[in-house]
């Protein structure tokens, strides 16, 4: 880990607990250093203009007038391409075929997490069947055999070191799935299923927040992400299966 990353981790950035985190933090710090350098340069040009006031601007070579614009435009394009490359890898490139599948559903004002069970297939859901009071907060169709073994949890539990592909959904309004330590933020949009993938690396407990103002109860729309070693995750999953079967 570089000195910059150590400084960031101890100062103003939350813990980095995802595989893509170092690249994300490096890009963020690079952007900030470049912005600081441009701030200094802008003030140098400003004070130079004050010192040269009264002189005819037409005597300044045209290259010196256009060079800052070209430099800023080139820098903007380069930073945009670099940043989009990081985002594309997490959002659009697609997860590996072996990635663990978990569905994340936002609803005012809670997060639900669904695992596909032993058949590795999510059951169908229907809006008319949504009834949290009856134990079916996602509207899983009991007529679909693929849904009979689905595990629904109020916390997201993942194994460390394994890629996970999250399927993000919303039952009502736009919610923002946000885990700072995983450098992960993606909206859950009603009527759409959006995918984002990442690999948690550090076991621990992390807060899941909603980054979109989704109503009067937005402040309490939180959940927990627990990252466990593989053997502990397997034990947790077996316990969930036994509890599901007992009902």
PDB file of C-alpha atoms in Angstrom:
ATOM      1  CA  UNK A   1       0.000   0.000   0.000  1.00  0.00           C
ATOM      2  CA  UNK A   2       1.382   3.415  -0.934  1.00  0.00           C
ATOM      3  CA  UNK A   3       1.908   6.268   1.514  1.00  0.00           C
ATOM      4  CA  UNK A   4      -0.980   8.102  -0.162  1.00  0.00           C
ATOM      5  CA  UNK A   5      -3.328   5.177   0.469  1.00  0.00           C
ATOM      6  CA  UNK A   6      -2.221   4.895   4.101  1.00  0.00           C
ATOM      7  CA  UNK A   7      -2.792   8.627   4.611  1.00  0.00           C
ATOM      8  CA  UNK A   8      -6.199   8.431   2.954  1.00  0.00           C
ATOM      9  CA  UNK A   9      -7.252   5.391   4.980  1.00  0.00           C
ATOM     10  CA  UNK A  10      -6.272   7.067   8.257  1.00  0.00           C
ATOM     11  CA  UNK A  11      -7.609  10.486   7.423  1.00  0.00           C
ATOM     12  CA  UNK A  12     -10.629  11.080   5.237  1.00  0.00           C
ATOM     13  CA  UNK A  13     -11.515   7.892   3.349  1.00  0.00           C
ATOM     14  CA  UNK A  14     -13.309   4.929   4.938  1.00  0.00           C
ATOM     15  CA  UNK A  15     -11.615   1.541   5.114  1.00  0.00           C
ATOM     16  CA  UNK A  16     -10.891  -0.065   1.757  1.00  0.00           C
ATOM     17  CA  UNK A  17     -12.374  -3.568   1.840  1.00  0.00           C
ATOM     18  CA  UNK A  18     -12.935  -4.450  -1.845  1.00  0.00           C
ATOM     19  CA  UNK A  19     -10.661  -5.791  -4.556  1.00  0.00           C
ATOM     20  CA  UNK A  20     -11.234  -2.800  -6.838  1.00  0.00           C
ATOM     21  CA  UNK A  21     -10.760  -0.331  -3.970  1.00  0.00           C
ATOM     22  CA  UNK A  22      -7.042   0.495  -4.469  1.00  0.00           C
ATOM     23  CA  UNK A  23      -7.573   1.409  -8.129  1.00  0.00           C
ATOM     24  CA  UNK A  24     -10.601   3.515  -7.203  1.00  0.00           C
ATOM     25  CA  UNK A  25      -8.728   5.331  -4.430  1.00  0.00           C
ATOM     26  CA  UNK A  26      -5.700   5.894  -6.668  1.00  0.00           C
ATOM     27  CA  UNK A  27      -7.905   7.535  -9.308  1.00  0.00           C
ATOM     28  CA  UNK A  28      -9.633   9.687  -6.699  1.00  0.00           C
ATOM     29  CA  UNK A  29      -6.355  10.876  -5.184  1.00  0.00           C
ATOM     30  CA  UNK A  30      -4.911  11.543  -8.643  1.00  0.00           C
ATOM     31  CA  UNK A  31      -7.938  13.668  -9.523  1.00  0.00           C
ATOM     32  CA  UNK A  32      -7.571  15.673  -6.319  1.00  0.00           C
ATOM     33  CA  UNK A  33      -3.833  16.280  -6.801  1.00  0.00           C
ATOM     34  CA  UNK A  34      -4.418  17.429 -10.378  1.00  0.00           C
ATOM     35  CA  UNK A  35      -7.243  19.715  -9.225  1.00  0.00           C
ATOM     36  CA  UNK A  36      -4.936  21.199  -6.594  1.00  0.00           C
ATOM     37  CA  UNK A  37      -2.204  21.788  -9.196  1.00  0.00           C
ATOM     38  CA  UNK A  38      -4.713  23.481 -11.498  1.00  0.00           C
ATOM     39  CA  UNK A  39      -5.872  25.682  -8.629  1.00  0.00           C
ATOM     40  CA  UNK A  40      -2.294  26.848  -8.053  1.00  0.00           C
ATOM     41  CA  UNK A  41      -1.774  27.391 -11.794  1.00  0.00           C
ATOM     42  CA  UNK A  42      -4.995  29.390 -12.071  1.00  0.00           C
ATOM     43  CA  UNK A  43      -3.880  31.716  -9.302  1.00  0.00           C
ATOM     44  CA  UNK A  44      -0.462  32.137 -10.894  1.00  0.00           C
ATOM     45  CA  UNK A  45      -2.141  33.167 -14.139  1.00  0.00           C
ATOM     46  CA  UNK A  46      -4.501  35.469 -12.219  1.00  0.00           C
ATOM     47  CA  UNK A  47      -1.670  37.286 -10.445  1.00  0.00           C
ATOM     48  CA  UNK A  48       0.346  37.413 -13.663  1.00  0.00           C
ATOM     49  CA  UNK A  49      -2.571  39.153 -15.322  1.00  0.00           C
ATOM     50  CA  UNK A  50      -2.709  41.668 -12.516  1.00  0.00           C
ATOM     51  CA  UNK A  51       1.012  42.356 -12.868  1.00  0.00           C
ATOM     52  CA  UNK A  52       0.688  42.732 -16.636  1.00  0.00           C
ATOM     53  CA  UNK A  53      -2.415  44.918 -16.516  1.00  0.00           C
ATOM     54  CA  UNK A  54      -2.218  47.877 -18.816  1.00  0.00           C
ATOM     55  CA  UNK A  55      -0.277  45.986 -21.479  1.00  0.00           C
ATOM     56  CA  UNK A  56      -1.992  45.225 -24.747  1.00  0.00           C
ATOM     57  CA  UNK A  57      -3.415  41.723 -24.791  1.00  0.00           C
ATOM     58  CA  UNK A  58      -2.914  41.519 -28.543  1.00  0.00           C
ATOM     59  CA  UNK A  59       0.828  41.431 -27.946  1.00  0.00           C
ATOM     60  CA  UNK A  60       0.528  38.106 -26.088  1.00  0.00           C
ATOM     61  CA  UNK A  61       1.136  35.201 -28.515  1.00  0.00           C
ATOM     62  CA  UNK A  62      -2.037  33.362 -29.457  1.00  0.00           C
ATOM     63  CA  UNK A  63      -0.455  30.077 -28.303  1.00  0.00           C
ATOM     64  CA  UNK A  64      -0.308  31.329 -24.715  1.00  0.00           C
ATOM     65  CA  UNK A  65      -4.013  32.154 -24.885  1.00  0.00           C
ATOM     66  CA  UNK A  66      -5.128  28.789 -26.254  1.00  0.00           C
ATOM     67  CA  UNK A  67      -2.644  26.498 -24.496  1.00  0.00           C
ATOM     68  CA  UNK A  68      -4.465  26.537 -21.111  1.00  0.00           C
ATOM     69  CA  UNK A  69      -7.767  25.723 -22.823  1.00  0.00           C
ATOM     70  CA  UNK A  70      -6.237  22.838 -24.759  1.00  0.00           C
ATOM     71  CA  UNK A  71      -4.489  21.529 -21.653  1.00  0.00           C
ATOM     72  CA  UNK A  72      -7.673  21.591 -19.574  1.00  0.00           C
ATOM     73  CA  UNK A  73      -9.728  19.981 -22.330  1.00  0.00           C
ATOM     74  CA  UNK A  74      -7.178  17.193 -22.806  1.00  0.00           C
ATOM     75  CA  UNK A  75      -6.984  16.619 -19.060  1.00  0.00           C
ATOM     76  CA  UNK A  76     -10.776  16.476 -18.761  1.00  0.00           C
ATOM     77  CA  UNK A  77     -11.017  13.877 -21.542  1.00  0.00           C
ATOM     78  CA  UNK A  78      -8.212  11.763 -20.066  1.00  0.00           C
ATOM     79  CA  UNK A  79      -9.663  11.773 -16.532  1.00  0.00           C
ATOM     80  CA  UNK A  80     -13.117  10.975 -17.870  1.00  0.00           C
ATOM     81  CA  UNK A  81     -11.819   7.962 -19.819  1.00  0.00           C
ATOM     82  CA  UNK A  82      -9.877   6.705 -16.778  1.00  0.00           C
ATOM     83  CA  UNK A  83     -12.855   7.074 -14.449  1.00  0.00           C
ATOM     84  CA  UNK A  84     -15.305   5.473 -16.874  1.00  0.00           C
ATOM     85  CA  UNK A  85     -12.923   2.533 -17.251  1.00  0.00           C
ATOM     86  CA  UNK A  86     -13.167   1.827 -13.526  1.00  0.00           C
ATOM     87  CA  UNK A  87     -16.953   2.211 -13.537  1.00  0.00           C
ATOM     88  CA  UNK A  88     -17.415   0.101 -16.656  1.00  0.00           C
ATOM     89  CA  UNK A  89     -15.521  -2.775 -15.075  1.00  0.00           C
ATOM     90  CA  UNK A  90     -17.823  -2.777 -12.040  1.00  0.00           C
ATOM     91  CA  UNK A  91     -21.092  -1.920 -13.753  1.00  0.00           C
ATOM     92  CA  UNK A  92     -21.123  -2.836 -17.440  1.00  0.00           C
ATOM     93  CA  UNK A  93     -18.363  -5.382 -18.120  1.00  0.00           C
ATOM     94  CA  UNK A  94     -20.329  -8.126 -16.422  1.00  0.00           C
ATOM     95  CA  UNK A  95     -19.382 -10.497 -13.625  1.00  0.00           C
ATOM     96  CA  UNK A  96     -17.588 -13.789 -14.072  1.00  0.00           C
ATOM     97  CA  UNK A  97     -19.850 -16.778 -14.663  1.00  0.00           C
ATOM     98  CA  UNK A  98     -18.778 -18.215 -11.301  1.00  0.00           C
ATOM     99  CA  UNK A  99     -19.755 -15.083  -9.374  1.00  0.00           C
ATOM    100  CA  UNK A 100     -22.154 -15.505  -6.486  1.00  0.00           C
ATOM    101  CA  UNK A 101     -25.659 -14.240  -7.267  1.00  0.00           C
ATOM    102  CA  UNK A 102     -27.566 -12.100  -4.748  1.00  0.00           C
ATOM    103  CA  UNK A 103     -30.663  -9.997  -5.336  1.00  0.00           C
ATOM    104  CA  UNK A 104     -30.907  -6.663  -3.499  1.00  0.00           C
ATOM    105  CA  UNK A 105     -34.340  -5.053  -3.207  1.00  0.00           C
ATOM    106  CA  UNK A 106     -35.022  -1.596  -1.834  1.00  0.00           C
ATOM    107  CA  UNK A 107     -38.410  -0.614  -0.452  1.00  0.00           C
ATOM    108  CA  UNK A 108     -39.438   2.252   1.797  1.00  0.00           C
ATOM    109  CA  UNK A 109     -37.598   1.985   4.132  1.00  0.00           C
ATOM    110  CA  UNK A 110     -35.608  -1.252   4.180  1.00  0.00           C
ATOM    111  CA  UNK A 111     -33.241  -3.429   2.194  1.00  0.00           C
ATOM    112  CA  UNK A 112     -33.921  -7.116   1.502  1.00  0.00           C
ATOM    113  CA  UNK A 113     -31.378  -9.624   0.212  1.00  0.00           C
ATOM    114  CA  UNK A 114     -32.361 -12.812  -1.604  1.00  0.00           C
ATOM    115  CA  UNK A 115     -30.173 -15.859  -2.257  1.00  0.00           C
ATOM    116  CA  UNK A 116     -31.307 -18.352  -4.923  1.00  0.00           C
ATOM    117  CA  UNK A 117     -30.982 -21.498  -2.777  1.00  0.00           C
ATOM    118  CA  UNK A 118     -29.656 -24.910  -3.785  1.00  0.00           C
ATOM    119  CA  UNK A 119     -31.178 -24.794  -7.282  1.00  0.00           C
ATOM    120  CA  UNK A 120     -29.132 -21.610  -8.037  1.00  0.00           C
ATOM    121  CA  UNK A 121     -32.244 -20.032  -9.647  1.00  0.00           C
ATOM    122  CA  UNK A 122     -34.325 -17.158  -8.339  1.00  0.00           C
ATOM    123  CA  UNK A 123     -38.056 -17.747  -8.152  1.00  0.00           C
ATOM    124  CA  UNK A 124     -40.496 -15.446  -9.920  1.00  0.00           C
ATOM    125  CA  UNK A 125     -41.949 -12.492  -8.026  1.00  0.00           C
ATOM    126  CA  UNK A 126     -45.270 -10.691  -8.450  1.00  0.00           C
ATOM    127  CA  UNK A 127     -46.133  -7.253  -7.103  1.00  0.00           C
ATOM    128  CA  UNK A 128     -49.599  -8.415  -6.075  1.00  0.00           C
ATOM    129  CA  UNK A 129     -48.045 -10.942  -3.681  1.00  0.00           C
ATOM    130  CA  UNK A 130     -45.858  -8.446  -1.801  1.00  0.00           C
ATOM    131  CA  UNK A 131     -46.850  -8.645   1.858  1.00  0.00           C
ATOM    132  CA  UNK A 132     -44.129  -8.081   4.459  1.00  0.00           C
ATOM    133  CA  UNK A 133     -46.570  -8.768   7.312  1.00  0.00           C
ATOM    134  CA  UNK A 134     -47.293 -12.220   5.900  1.00  0.00           C
ATOM    135  CA  UNK A 135     -43.593 -13.011   5.513  1.00  0.00           C
ATOM    136  CA  UNK A 136     -43.369 -12.364   1.779  1.00  0.00           C
ATOM    137  CA  UNK A 137     -41.807  -8.878   1.458  1.00  0.00           C
ATOM    138  CA  UNK A 138     -40.605  -9.515  -2.112  1.00  0.00           C
ATOM    139  CA  UNK A 139     -43.746 -11.132  -3.507  1.00  0.00           C
ATOM    140  CA  UNK A 140     -42.156 -14.507  -4.303  1.00  0.00           C
ATOM    141  CA  UNK A 141     -44.668 -16.611  -6.233  1.00  0.00           C
ATOM    142  CA  UNK A 142     -45.348 -19.848  -4.284  1.00  0.00           C
ATOM    143  CA  UNK A 143     -46.452 -21.477  -7.528  1.00  0.00           C
ATOM    144  CA  UNK A 144     -42.920 -21.261  -8.933  1.00  0.00           C
ATOM    145  CA  UNK A 145     -40.844 -24.216  -7.658  1.00  0.00           C
ATOM    146  CA  UNK A 146     -37.624 -22.227  -8.112  1.00  0.00           C
ATOM    147  CA  UNK A 147     -38.738 -19.870  -5.356  1.00  0.00           C
ATOM    148  CA  UNK A 148     -39.431 -22.465  -2.678  1.00  0.00           C
ATOM    149  CA  UNK A 149     -35.777 -22.613  -1.600  1.00  0.00           C
ATOM    150  CA  UNK A 150     -34.963 -18.899  -1.953  1.00  0.00           C
ATOM    151  CA  UNK A 151     -33.448 -17.378   1.182  1.00  0.00           C
ATOM    152  CA  UNK A 152     -34.552 -13.825   2.085  1.00  0.00           C
ATOM    153  CA  UNK A 153     -32.486 -11.950   4.666  1.00  0.00           C
ATOM    154  CA  UNK A 154     -32.497  -8.473   6.188  1.00  0.00           C
ATOM    155  CA  UNK A 155     -28.687  -8.418   6.141  1.00  0.00           C
ATOM    156  CA  UNK A 156     -26.251  -9.057   3.314  1.00  0.00           C
ATOM    157  CA  UNK A 157     -23.756 -11.788   4.184  1.00  0.00           C
ATOM    158  CA  UNK A 158     -20.940 -12.574   1.741  1.00  0.00           C
ATOM    159  CA  UNK A 159     -17.791 -14.698   1.704  1.00  0.00           C
ATOM    160  CA  UNK A 160     -14.464 -12.882   1.561  1.00  0.00           C
ATOM    161  CA  UNK A 161     -12.457 -13.299  -1.629  1.00  0.00           C
ATOM    162  CA  UNK A 162     -15.336 -14.343  -3.896  1.00  0.00           C
ATOM    163  CA  UNK A 163     -16.851 -12.162  -6.598  1.00  0.00           C
ATOM    164  CA  UNK A 164     -20.521 -11.345  -6.133  1.00  0.00           C
ATOM    165  CA  UNK A 165     -22.991 -10.135  -8.758  1.00  0.00           C
ATOM    166  CA  UNK A 166     -25.721  -8.004  -7.195  1.00  0.00           C
ATOM    167  CA  UNK A 167     -29.100  -7.693  -8.932  1.00  0.00           C
ATOM    168  CA  UNK A 168     -30.571  -4.382  -7.774  1.00  0.00           C
ATOM    169  CA  UNK A 169     -34.330  -3.803  -7.729  1.00  0.00           C
ATOM    170  CA  UNK A 170     -36.797  -1.385  -6.133  1.00  0.00           C
ATOM    171  CA  UNK A 171     -40.444  -1.922  -5.282  1.00  0.00           C
ATOM    172  CA  UNK A 172     -41.463   1.730  -5.079  1.00  0.00           C
ATOM    173  CA  UNK A 173     -39.076   4.678  -5.632  1.00  0.00           C
ATOM    174  CA  UNK A 174     -35.420   5.140  -6.560  1.00  0.00           C
ATOM    175  CA  UNK A 175     -33.090   4.010  -3.784  1.00  0.00           C
ATOM    176  CA  UNK A 176     -29.316   4.348  -3.711  1.00  0.00           C
ATOM    177  CA  UNK A 177     -27.409   1.214  -2.663  1.00  0.00           C
ATOM    178  CA  UNK A 178     -24.243   2.576  -1.049  1.00  0.00           C
ATOM    179  CA  UNK A 179     -21.447   0.761   0.817  1.00  0.00           C
ATOM    180  CA  UNK A 180     -18.554   3.212   1.354  1.00  0.00           C
ATOM    181  CA  UNK A 181     -15.993   0.592   2.401  1.00  0.00           C
ATOM    182  CA  UNK A 182     -16.688  -1.387  -0.769  1.00  0.00           C
ATOM    183  CA  UNK A 183     -16.421   1.760  -2.925  1.00  0.00           C
ATOM    184  CA  UNK A 184     -19.828   0.785  -4.243  1.00  0.00           C
ATOM    185  CA  UNK A 185     -22.815   2.955  -5.132  1.00  0.00           C
ATOM    186  CA  UNK A 186     -25.611   2.145  -7.567  1.00  0.00           C
ATOM    187  CA  UNK A 187     -29.247   3.205  -7.796  1.00  0.00           C
ATOM    188  CA  UNK A 188     -32.077   0.696  -7.554  1.00  0.00           C
ATOM    189  CA  UNK A 189     -34.721   1.806 -10.037  1.00  0.00           C
ATOM    190  CA  UNK A 190     -38.388   0.679 -10.071  1.00  0.00           C
ATOM    191  CA  UNK A 191     -39.181  -1.530 -13.057  1.00  0.00           C
ATOM    192  CA  UNK A 192     -35.513  -2.292 -13.801  1.00  0.00           C
ATOM    193  CA  UNK A 193     -32.938  -4.834 -12.676  1.00  0.00           C
ATOM    194  CA  UNK A 194     -29.434  -3.372 -12.576  1.00  0.00           C
ATOM    195  CA  UNK A 195     -26.269  -5.374 -12.010  1.00  0.00           C
ATOM    196  CA  UNK A 196     -23.077  -4.381 -10.227  1.00  0.00           C
ATOM    197  CA  UNK A 197     -20.306  -6.751  -9.196  1.00  0.00           C
ATOM    198  CA  UNK A 198     -17.399  -6.600  -6.763  1.00  0.00           C
ATOM    199  CA  UNK A 199     -15.180  -8.801  -4.613  1.00  0.00           C
ATOM    200  CA  UNK A 200     -15.095  -8.146  -0.844  1.00  0.00           C
ATOM    201  CA  UNK A 201     -11.643  -8.829   0.572  1.00  0.00           C
ATOM    202  CA  UNK A 202     -11.704  -7.949   4.267  1.00  0.00           C
ATOM    203  CA  UNK A 203     -13.940  -9.761   6.784  1.00  0.00           C
ATOM    204  CA  UNK A 204     -15.919  -7.369   8.926  1.00  0.00           C
ATOM    205  CA  UNK A 205     -19.240  -5.595   9.367  1.00  0.00           C
ATOM    206  CA  UNK A 206     -20.098  -2.627   7.147  1.00  0.00           C
ATOM    207  CA  UNK A 207     -23.049  -0.248   6.899  1.00  0.00           C
ATOM    208  CA  UNK A 208     -25.326  -0.313   3.867  1.00  0.00           C
ATOM    209  CA  UNK A 209     -26.904   3.089   3.286  1.00  0.00           C
ATOM    210  CA  UNK A 210     -29.434   4.651   0.928  1.00  0.00           C
ATOM    211  CA  UNK A 211     -27.867   7.556  -0.964  1.00  0.00           C
ATOM    212  CA  UNK A 212     -31.120   8.794  -2.518  1.00  0.00           C
ATOM    213  CA  UNK A 213     -33.705  10.851  -0.656  1.00  0.00           C
ATOM    214  CA  UNK A 214     -36.501   8.282  -0.810  1.00  0.00           C
ATOM    215  CA  UNK A 215     -39.091   9.641   1.607  1.00  0.00           C
ATOM    216  CA  UNK A 216     -39.700  10.650   5.211  1.00  0.00           C
ATOM    217  CA  UNK A 217     -38.023   7.507   6.554  1.00  0.00           C
ATOM    218  CA  UNK A 218     -34.904   7.839   4.404  1.00  0.00           C
ATOM    219  CA  UNK A 219     -32.720   8.484   7.451  1.00  0.00           C
ATOM    220  CA  UNK A 220     -33.413   4.994   8.831  1.00  0.00           C
ATOM    221  CA  UNK A 221     -33.029   3.019   5.593  1.00  0.00           C
ATOM    222  CA  UNK A 222     -29.919   1.132   6.606  1.00  0.00           C
ATOM    223  CA  UNK A 223     -28.785  -2.458   6.621  1.00  0.00           C
ATOM    224  CA  UNK A 224     -25.641  -4.432   7.405  1.00  0.00           C
ATOM    225  CA  UNK A 225     -23.097  -6.141   5.196  1.00  0.00           C
ATOM    226  CA  UNK A 226     -21.166  -8.912   6.919  1.00  0.00           C
ATOM    227  CA  UNK A 227     -18.125 -10.313   5.126  1.00  0.00           C
ATOM    228  CA  UNK A 228     -17.103 -13.697   6.535  1.00  0.00           C
ATOM    229  CA  UNK A 229     -14.341 -16.215   5.850  1.00  0.00           C
ATOM    230  CA  UNK A 230     -15.614 -18.913   3.490  1.00  0.00           C
ATOM    231  CA  UNK A 231     -16.100 -21.574   6.180  1.00  0.00           C
ATOM    232  CA  UNK A 232     -18.105 -19.201   8.388  1.00  0.00           C
ATOM    233  CA  UNK A 233     -20.201 -18.123   5.427  1.00  0.00           C
ATOM    234  CA  UNK A 234     -20.945 -21.772   4.589  1.00  0.00           C
ATOM    235  CA  UNK A 235     -22.050 -22.345   8.194  1.00  0.00           C
ATOM    236  CA  UNK A 236     -24.277 -19.253   8.049  1.00  0.00           C
ATOM    237  CA  UNK A 237     -25.862 -20.416   4.804  1.00  0.00           C
ATOM    238  CA  UNK A 238     -26.555 -23.895   6.215  1.00  0.00           C
ATOM    239  CA  UNK A 239     -28.278 -22.273   9.183  1.00  0.00           C
ATOM    240  CA  UNK A 240     -30.422 -20.154   6.845  1.00  0.00           C
ATOM    241  CA  UNK A 241     -31.423 -23.237   4.858  1.00  0.00           C
ATOM    242  CA  UNK A 242     -32.393 -25.135   8.045  1.00  0.00           C
ATOM    243  CA  UNK A 243     -34.402 -22.164   9.294  1.00  0.00           C
ATOM    244  CA  UNK A 244     -36.147 -21.811   5.930  1.00  0.00           C
ATOM    245  CA  UNK A 245     -37.028 -25.496   5.779  1.00  0.00           C
ATOM    246  CA  UNK A 246     -38.403 -25.447   9.331  1.00  0.00           C
ATOM    247  CA  UNK A 247     -40.969 -22.889   8.255  1.00  0.00           C
TER     248      UNK A 247
END
